[in-house]
Coordinates of N, CA and C in Angstrom, one line a residue:
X57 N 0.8 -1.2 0.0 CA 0.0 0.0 0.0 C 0.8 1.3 0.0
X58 N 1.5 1.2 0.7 CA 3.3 2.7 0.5 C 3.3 2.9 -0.9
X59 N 3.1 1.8 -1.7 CA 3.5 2.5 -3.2 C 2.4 2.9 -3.4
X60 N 1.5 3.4 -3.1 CA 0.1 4.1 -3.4 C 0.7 5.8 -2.6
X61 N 1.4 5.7 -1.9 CA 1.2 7.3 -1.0 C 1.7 8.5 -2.7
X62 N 2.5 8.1 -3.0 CA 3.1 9.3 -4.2 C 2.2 9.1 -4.7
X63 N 1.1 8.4 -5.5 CA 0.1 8.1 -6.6 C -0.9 9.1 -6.1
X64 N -1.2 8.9 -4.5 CA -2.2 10.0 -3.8 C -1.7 11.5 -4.2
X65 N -0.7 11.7 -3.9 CA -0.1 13.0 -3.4 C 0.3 13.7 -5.2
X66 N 0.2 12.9 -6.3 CA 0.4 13.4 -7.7 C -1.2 13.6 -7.4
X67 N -2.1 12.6 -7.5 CA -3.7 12.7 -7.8 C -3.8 14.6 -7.1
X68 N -3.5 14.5 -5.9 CA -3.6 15.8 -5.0 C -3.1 17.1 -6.2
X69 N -2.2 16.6 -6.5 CA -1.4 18.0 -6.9 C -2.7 18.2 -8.3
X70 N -2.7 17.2 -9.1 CA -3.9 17.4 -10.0 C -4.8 17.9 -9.7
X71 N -5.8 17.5 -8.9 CA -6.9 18.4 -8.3 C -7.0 19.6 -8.3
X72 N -5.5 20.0 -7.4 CA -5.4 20.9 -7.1 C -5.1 22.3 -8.3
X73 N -4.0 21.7 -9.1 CA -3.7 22.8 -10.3 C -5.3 23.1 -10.8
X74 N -6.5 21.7 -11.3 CA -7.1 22.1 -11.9 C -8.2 23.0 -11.1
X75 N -8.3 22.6 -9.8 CA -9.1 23.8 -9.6 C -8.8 25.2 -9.2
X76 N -7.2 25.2 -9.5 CA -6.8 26.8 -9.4 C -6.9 27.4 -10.4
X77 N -7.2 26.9 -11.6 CA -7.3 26.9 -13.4 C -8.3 27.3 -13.4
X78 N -9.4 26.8 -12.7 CA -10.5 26.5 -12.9 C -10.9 25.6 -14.0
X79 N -10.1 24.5 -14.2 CA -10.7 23.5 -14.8 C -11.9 22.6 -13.7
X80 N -12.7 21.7 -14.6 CA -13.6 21.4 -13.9 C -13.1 19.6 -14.0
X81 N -11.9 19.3 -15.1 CA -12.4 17.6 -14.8 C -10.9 17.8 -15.0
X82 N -10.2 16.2 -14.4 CA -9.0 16.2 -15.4 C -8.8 15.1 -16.3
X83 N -10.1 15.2 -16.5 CA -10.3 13.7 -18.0 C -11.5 13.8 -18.1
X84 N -12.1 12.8 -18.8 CA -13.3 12.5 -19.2 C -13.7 11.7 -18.1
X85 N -15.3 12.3 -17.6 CA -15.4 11.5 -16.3 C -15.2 11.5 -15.0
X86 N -14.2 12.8 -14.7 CA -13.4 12.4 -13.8 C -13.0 14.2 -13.2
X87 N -13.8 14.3 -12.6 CA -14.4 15.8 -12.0 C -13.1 16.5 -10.6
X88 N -12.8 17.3 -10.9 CA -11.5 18.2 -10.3 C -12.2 18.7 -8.7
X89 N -12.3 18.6 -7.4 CA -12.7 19.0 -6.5 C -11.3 19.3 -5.4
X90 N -11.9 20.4 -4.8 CA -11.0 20.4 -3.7 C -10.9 19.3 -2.6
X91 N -12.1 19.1 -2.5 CA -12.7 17.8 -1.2 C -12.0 16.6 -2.0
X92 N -11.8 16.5 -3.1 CA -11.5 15.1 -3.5 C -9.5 15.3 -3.5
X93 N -9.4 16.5 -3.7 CA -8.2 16.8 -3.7 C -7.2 16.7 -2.1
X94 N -8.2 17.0 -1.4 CA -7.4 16.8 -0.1 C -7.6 15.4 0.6
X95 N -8.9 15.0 0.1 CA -8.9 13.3 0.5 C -7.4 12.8 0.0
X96 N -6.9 12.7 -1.3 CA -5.9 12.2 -1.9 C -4.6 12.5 -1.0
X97 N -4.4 14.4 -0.5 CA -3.2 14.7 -0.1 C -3.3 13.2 1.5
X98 N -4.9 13.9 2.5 CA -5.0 12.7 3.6 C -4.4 11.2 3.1
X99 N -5.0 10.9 2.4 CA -4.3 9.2 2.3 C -3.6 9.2 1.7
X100 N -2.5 10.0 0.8 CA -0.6 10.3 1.2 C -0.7 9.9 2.5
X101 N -0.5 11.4 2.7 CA 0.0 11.0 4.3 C -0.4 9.9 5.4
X102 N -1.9 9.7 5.4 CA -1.9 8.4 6.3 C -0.6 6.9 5.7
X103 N -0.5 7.1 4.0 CA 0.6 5.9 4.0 C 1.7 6.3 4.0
X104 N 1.8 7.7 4.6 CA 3.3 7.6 5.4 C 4.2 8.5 4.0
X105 N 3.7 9.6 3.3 CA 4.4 10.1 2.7 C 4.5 11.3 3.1
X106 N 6.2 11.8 3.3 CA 6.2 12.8 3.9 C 6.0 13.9 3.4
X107 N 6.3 14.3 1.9 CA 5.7 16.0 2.0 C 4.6 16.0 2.2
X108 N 3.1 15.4 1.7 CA 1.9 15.1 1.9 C 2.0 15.3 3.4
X109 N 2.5 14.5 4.8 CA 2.3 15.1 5.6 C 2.5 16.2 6.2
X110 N 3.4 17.2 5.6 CA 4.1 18.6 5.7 C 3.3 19.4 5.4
X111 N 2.9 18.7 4.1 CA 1.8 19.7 3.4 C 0.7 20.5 4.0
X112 N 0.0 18.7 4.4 CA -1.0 19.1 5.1 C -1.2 19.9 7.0
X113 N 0.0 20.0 7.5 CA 0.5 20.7 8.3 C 1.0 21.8 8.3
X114 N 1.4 21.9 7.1 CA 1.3 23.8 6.8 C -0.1 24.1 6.3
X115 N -1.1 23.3 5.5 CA -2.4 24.2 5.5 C -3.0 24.2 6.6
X116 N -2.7 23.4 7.4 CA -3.7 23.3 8.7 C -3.4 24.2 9.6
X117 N -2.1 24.8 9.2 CA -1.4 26.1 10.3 C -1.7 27.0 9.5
X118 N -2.2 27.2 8.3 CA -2.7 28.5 7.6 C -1.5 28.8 7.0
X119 N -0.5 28.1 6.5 CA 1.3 28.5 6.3 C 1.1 27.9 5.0
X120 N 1.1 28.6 3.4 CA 1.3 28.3 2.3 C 2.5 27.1 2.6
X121 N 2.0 25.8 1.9 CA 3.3 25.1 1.2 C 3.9 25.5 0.1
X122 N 4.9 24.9 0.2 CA 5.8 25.1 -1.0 C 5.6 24.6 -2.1
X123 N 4.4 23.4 -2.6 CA 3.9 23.7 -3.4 C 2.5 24.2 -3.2
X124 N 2.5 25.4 -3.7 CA 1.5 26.3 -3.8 C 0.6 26.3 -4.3
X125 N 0.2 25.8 -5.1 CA -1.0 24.9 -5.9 C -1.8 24.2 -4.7
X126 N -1.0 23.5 -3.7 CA -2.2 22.7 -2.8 C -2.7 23.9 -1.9
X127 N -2.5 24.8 -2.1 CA -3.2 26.0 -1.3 C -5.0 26.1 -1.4
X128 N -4.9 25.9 -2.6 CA -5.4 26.0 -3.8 C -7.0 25.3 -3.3
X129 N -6.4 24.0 -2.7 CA -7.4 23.0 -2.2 C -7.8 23.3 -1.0
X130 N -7.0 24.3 -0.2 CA -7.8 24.4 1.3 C -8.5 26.0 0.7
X131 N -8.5 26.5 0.0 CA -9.0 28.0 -0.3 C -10.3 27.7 -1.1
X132 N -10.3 27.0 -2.0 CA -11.3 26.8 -2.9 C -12.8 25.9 -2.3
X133 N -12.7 25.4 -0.7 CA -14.2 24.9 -0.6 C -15.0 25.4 -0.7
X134 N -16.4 24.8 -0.1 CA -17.3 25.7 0.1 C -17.2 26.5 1.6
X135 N -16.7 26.0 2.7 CA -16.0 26.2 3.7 C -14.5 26.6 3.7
X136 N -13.5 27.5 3.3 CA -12.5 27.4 3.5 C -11.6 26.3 4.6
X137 N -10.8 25.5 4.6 CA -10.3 25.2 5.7 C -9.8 25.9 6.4
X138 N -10.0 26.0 7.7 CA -9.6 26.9 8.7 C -8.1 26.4 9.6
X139 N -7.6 27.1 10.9 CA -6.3 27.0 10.9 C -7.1 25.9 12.4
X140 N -6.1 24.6 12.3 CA -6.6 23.5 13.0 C -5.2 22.9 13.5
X141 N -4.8 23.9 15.0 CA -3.2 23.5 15.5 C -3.6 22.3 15.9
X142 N -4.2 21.3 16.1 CA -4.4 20.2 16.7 C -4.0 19.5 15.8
X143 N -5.0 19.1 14.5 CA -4.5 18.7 13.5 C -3.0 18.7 12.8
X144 N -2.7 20.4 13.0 CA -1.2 20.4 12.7 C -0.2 20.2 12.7
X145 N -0.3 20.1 14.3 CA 0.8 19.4 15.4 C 0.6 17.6 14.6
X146 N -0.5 17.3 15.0 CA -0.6 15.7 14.9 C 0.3 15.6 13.3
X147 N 0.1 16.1 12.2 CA 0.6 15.6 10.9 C 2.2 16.4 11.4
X148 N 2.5 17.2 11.9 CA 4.0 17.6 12.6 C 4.6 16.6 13.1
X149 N 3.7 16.1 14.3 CA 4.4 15.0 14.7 C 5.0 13.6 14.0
X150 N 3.5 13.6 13.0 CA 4.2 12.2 12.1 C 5.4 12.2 11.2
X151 N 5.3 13.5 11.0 CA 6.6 13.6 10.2 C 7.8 13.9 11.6
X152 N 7.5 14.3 12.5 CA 9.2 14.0 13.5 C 9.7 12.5 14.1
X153 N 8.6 12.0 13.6 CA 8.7 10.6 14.3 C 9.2 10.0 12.8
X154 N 9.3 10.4 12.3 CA 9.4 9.7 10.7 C 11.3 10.4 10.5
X155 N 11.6 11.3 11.6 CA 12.9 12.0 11.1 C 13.1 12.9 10.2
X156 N 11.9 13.8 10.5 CA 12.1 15.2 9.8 C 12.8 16.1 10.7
X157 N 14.1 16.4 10.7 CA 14.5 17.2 12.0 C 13.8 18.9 12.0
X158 N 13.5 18.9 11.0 CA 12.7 20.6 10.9 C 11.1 20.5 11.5
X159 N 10.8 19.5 11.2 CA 9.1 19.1 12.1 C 9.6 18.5 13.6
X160 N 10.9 18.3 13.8 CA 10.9 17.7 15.5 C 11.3 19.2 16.5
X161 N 11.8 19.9 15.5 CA 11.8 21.4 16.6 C 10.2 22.4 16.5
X162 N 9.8 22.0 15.1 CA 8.1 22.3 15.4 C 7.5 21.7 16.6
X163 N 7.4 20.6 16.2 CA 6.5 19.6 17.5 C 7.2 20.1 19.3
X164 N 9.1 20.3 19.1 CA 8.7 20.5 20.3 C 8.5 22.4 21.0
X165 N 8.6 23.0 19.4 CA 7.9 24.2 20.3 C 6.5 24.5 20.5
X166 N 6.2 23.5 19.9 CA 4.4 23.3 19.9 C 4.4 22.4 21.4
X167 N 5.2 21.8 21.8 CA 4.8 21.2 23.4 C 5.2 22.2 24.2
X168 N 6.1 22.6 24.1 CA 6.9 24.1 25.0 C 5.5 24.6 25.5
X169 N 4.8 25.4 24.3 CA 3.9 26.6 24.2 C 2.6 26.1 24.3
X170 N 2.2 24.5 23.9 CA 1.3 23.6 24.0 C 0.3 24.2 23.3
X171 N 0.8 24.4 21.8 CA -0.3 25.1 20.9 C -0.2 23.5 20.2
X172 N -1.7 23.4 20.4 CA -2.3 21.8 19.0 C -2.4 21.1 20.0
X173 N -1.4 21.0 21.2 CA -1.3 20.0 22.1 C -1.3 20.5 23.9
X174 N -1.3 19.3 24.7 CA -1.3 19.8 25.9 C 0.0 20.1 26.1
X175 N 0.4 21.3 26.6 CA 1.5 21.6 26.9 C 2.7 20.6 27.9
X176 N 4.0 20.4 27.5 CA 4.2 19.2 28.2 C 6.1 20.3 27.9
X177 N 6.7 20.5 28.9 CA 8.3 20.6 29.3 C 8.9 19.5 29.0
X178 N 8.3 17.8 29.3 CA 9.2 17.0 29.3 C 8.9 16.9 27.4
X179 N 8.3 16.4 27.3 CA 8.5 16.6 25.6 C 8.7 17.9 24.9
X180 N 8.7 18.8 25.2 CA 9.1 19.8 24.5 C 10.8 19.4 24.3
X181 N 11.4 19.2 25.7 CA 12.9 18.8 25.7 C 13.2 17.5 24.9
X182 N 12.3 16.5 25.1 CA 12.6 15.3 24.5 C 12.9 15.7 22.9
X183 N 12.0 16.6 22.2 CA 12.1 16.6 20.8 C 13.3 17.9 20.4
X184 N 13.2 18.7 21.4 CA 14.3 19.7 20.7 C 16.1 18.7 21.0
X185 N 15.8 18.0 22.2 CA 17.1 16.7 22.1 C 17.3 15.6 21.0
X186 N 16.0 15.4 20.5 CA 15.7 15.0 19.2 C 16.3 15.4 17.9
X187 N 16.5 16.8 17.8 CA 17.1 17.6 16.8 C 18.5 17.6 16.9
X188 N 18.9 18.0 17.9 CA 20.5 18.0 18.2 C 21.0 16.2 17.8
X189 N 20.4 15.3 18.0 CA 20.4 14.2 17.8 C 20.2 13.6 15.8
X190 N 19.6 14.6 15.4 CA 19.6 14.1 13.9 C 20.4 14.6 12.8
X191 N 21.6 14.8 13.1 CA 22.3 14.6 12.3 C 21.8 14.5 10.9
X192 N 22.3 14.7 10.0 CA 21.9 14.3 8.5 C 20.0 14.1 8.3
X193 N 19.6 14.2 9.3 CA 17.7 14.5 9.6 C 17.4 12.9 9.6
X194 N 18.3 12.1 10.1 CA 17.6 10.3 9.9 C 18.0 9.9 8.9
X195 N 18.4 10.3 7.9 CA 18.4 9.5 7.1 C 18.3 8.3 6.5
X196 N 17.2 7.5 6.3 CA 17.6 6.3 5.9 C 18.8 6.0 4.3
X197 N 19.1 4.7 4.5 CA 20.4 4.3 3.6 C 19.4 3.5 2.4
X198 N 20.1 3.1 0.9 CA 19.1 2.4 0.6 C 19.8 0.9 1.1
X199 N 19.0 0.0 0.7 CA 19.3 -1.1 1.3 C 20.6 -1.9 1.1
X200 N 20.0 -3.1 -0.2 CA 21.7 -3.9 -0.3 C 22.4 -3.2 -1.2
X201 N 22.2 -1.8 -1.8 CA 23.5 -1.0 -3.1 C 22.7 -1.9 -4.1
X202 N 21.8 -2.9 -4.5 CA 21.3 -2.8 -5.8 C 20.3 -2.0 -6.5
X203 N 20.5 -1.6 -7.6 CA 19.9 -0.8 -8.6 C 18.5 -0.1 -8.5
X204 N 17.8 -1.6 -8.1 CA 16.0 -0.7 -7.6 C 15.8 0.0 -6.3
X205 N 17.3 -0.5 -5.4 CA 17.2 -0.1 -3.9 C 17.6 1.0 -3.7
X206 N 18.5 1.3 -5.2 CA 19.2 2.9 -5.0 C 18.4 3.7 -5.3
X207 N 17.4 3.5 -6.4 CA 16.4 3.8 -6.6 C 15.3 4.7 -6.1
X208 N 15.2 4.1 -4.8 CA 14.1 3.8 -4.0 C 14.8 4.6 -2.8
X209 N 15.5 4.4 -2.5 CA 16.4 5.0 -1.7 C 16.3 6.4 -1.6
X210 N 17.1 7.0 -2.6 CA 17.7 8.0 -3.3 C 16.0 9.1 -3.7
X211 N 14.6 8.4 -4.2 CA 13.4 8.7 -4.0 C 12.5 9.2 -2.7
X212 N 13.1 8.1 -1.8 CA 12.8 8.6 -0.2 C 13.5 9.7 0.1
X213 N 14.8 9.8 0.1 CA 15.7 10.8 0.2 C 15.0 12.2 -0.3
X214 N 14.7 11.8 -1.5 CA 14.0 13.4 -2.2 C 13.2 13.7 -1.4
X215 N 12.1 12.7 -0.7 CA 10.9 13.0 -0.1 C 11.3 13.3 1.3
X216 N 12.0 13.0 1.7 CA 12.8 13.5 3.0 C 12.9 15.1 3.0
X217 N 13.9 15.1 1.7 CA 14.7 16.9 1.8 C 13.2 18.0 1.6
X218 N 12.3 17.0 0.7 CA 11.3 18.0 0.5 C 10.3 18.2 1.8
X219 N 10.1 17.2 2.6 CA 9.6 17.3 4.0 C 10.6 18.5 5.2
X220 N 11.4 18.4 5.0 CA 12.4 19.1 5.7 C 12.0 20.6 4.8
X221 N 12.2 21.0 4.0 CA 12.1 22.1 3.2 C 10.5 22.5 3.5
X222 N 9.7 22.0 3.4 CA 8.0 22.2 4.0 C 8.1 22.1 5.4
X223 N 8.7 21.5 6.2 CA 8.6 21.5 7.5 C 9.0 22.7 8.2
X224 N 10.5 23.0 7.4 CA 10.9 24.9 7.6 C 9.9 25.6 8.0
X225 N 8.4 25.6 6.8 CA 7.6 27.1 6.8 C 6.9 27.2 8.0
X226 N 7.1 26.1 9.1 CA 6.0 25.8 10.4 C 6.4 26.5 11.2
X227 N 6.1 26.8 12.2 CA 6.6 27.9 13.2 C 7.5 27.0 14.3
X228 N 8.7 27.9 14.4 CA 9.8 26.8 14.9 C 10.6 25.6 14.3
X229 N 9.9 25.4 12.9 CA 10.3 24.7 11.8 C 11.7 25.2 11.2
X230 N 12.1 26.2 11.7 CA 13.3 26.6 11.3 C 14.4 27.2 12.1
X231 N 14.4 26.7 12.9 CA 15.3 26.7 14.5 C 16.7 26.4 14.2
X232 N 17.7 27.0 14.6 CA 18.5 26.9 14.4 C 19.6 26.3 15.3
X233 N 19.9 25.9 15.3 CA 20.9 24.9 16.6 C 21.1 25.6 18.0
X234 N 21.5 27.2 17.6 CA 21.8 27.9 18.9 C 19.9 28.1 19.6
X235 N 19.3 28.4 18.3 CA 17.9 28.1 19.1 C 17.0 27.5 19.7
X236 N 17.7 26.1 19.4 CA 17.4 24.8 20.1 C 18.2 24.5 21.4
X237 N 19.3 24.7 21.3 CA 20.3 24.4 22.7 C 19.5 26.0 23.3
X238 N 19.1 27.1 23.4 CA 18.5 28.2 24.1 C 17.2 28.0 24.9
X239 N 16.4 27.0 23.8 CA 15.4 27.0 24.3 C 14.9 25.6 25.4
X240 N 16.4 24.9 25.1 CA 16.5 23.6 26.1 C 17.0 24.4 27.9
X241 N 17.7 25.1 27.2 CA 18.4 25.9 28.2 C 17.3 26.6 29.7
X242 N 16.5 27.3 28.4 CA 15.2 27.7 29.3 C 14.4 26.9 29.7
X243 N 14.0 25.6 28.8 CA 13.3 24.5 30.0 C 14.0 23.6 30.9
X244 N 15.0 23.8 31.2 CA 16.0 23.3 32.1 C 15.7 24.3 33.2
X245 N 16.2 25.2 33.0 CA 16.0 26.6 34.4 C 15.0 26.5 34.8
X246 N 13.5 26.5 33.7 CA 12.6 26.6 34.9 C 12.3 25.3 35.9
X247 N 13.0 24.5 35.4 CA 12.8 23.2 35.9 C 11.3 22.6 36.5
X248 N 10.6 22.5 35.4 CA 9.2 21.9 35.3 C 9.2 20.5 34.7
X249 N 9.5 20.0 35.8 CA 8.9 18.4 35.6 C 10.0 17.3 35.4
X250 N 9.7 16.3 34.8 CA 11.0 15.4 34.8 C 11.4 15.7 33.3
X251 N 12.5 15.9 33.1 CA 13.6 16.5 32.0 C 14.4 15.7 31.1
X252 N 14.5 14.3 31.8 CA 15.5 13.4 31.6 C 15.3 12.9 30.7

C-alpha cells in the first residue's frame, strides 16, 4: 500500500492545479474538486508520505506550502479550511517521528507553548534533544547497493529533503541549533517536571 502514497499526493497535486485553473475535470469522467483533492493529499500522508504530511501541516497552520498549488485546495471549498493546531501538530508530529528534524523542533515548540497539544516541558525537551540528535535528519540508507534499492532509496531521500524544506515554513520549523540548545536551556531553568 506505501506504493500508493506518491500516486495519492500526484492525484492531490492534480486536483489541485485544476481547480486553481478553474478547470472542472482532469479527463473524461473524472471531475476536479478540492474535497476530493485533499482526501488524496490525507491518504498520502496516512501511508506515510512525507511532504503530503508537511503539506498538510502547513495548511492546517494556515502557512502556504511550497507547493502552492495545494493551497489551492484548502482555499477553494465551500467552507474554506480553517487553521486547526491540533491537526497540525498531529501531521507535525508524524513527520518527526518519521525523522524530519525541521518538524521535531516544530513539534517541540508546539509542546513548550502547548499550541495543538497539551503543553508538556518534558516533551518539548525530548524533541528539541531529538534535533541535536539528527544529524543528516535520519536519514535512511538504501538497502543492499542494488539498482532498484538505489532507486528507491535516493526517492525517499527526495521526499525526505522535500519534508524538511516544508517543515521549515511551520513555526519553529526553522530553529537553528543555537535556538534549540536556548530553548533547552530555558526548559532546564525553569525546571518543570522530569527533564530526563
Amino acid at each position: 500500500e506505501r506504493l500508493h502514497a506518491p500516486i495519492h499526493f500526484a492525484l492531490a497535486l492534480l486536483h489541485a492545479r485544476s481547480v486553481r485553473s478553474g478547470d472542472e475535470s482532469l479527463g473524461p469522467g473524472v471531475f476536479a474538486t478540492p474535497a476530493r483533492g485533499l482526501y488524496h493529499l490525507a491518504a498520502s500522508a496516512a501511508l506515510g508520505h512525507l511532504p503530503a504530511t508537511t503539506a498538510l501541516a502547513c495548511l492546517h497552520s494556515q502557512v502556504r506550502p511550497r507547493k502552492g498549488v495545494l493551497a489551492a485546495l484548502a482555499d477553494s471549498l465551500q467552507r474554506p479550511l480553517g487553521k486547526d493546531e491540533t491537526l497540525a501538530t498531529r501531521y507535525t508530529l508524524q513527520a518527526a517521528e518519521a525523522g524530519v528534524a525541521s518538524a521535531m523542533s516544530a513539534v517541540a515548540l508546539a509542546y513548550e507553548h502547548g499550541v495543538g497539544v497539551e503543553e508538556s516541558a518534558a516533551k518539548a525537551a525530548k524533541w528539541y534533544r531529538a534535533v541535536l540528535g539528527a544529524s543528516g535528519g535520519g536519514r535512511d540508507e538504501a538497502g543492499d547497493g542494488g539498482r532498484g534499492e538505489r532507486a528507491e532509496g535516493a526517492e525517499r531521500e527526495a521526499w525526505r529533503d522535500e519534508a524538511e524544506e516544508e517543515a521549515r515554513r511551520l513555526a519553529g520549523g526553522d530553529m537553528s541549533e543555537y535556538d534549540v540548545l536556548s530553548a533547552l536551556a530555558r526548559l532546564y531553568e525553569a525546571g518543570d517536571g522530569d527533564l530526563r
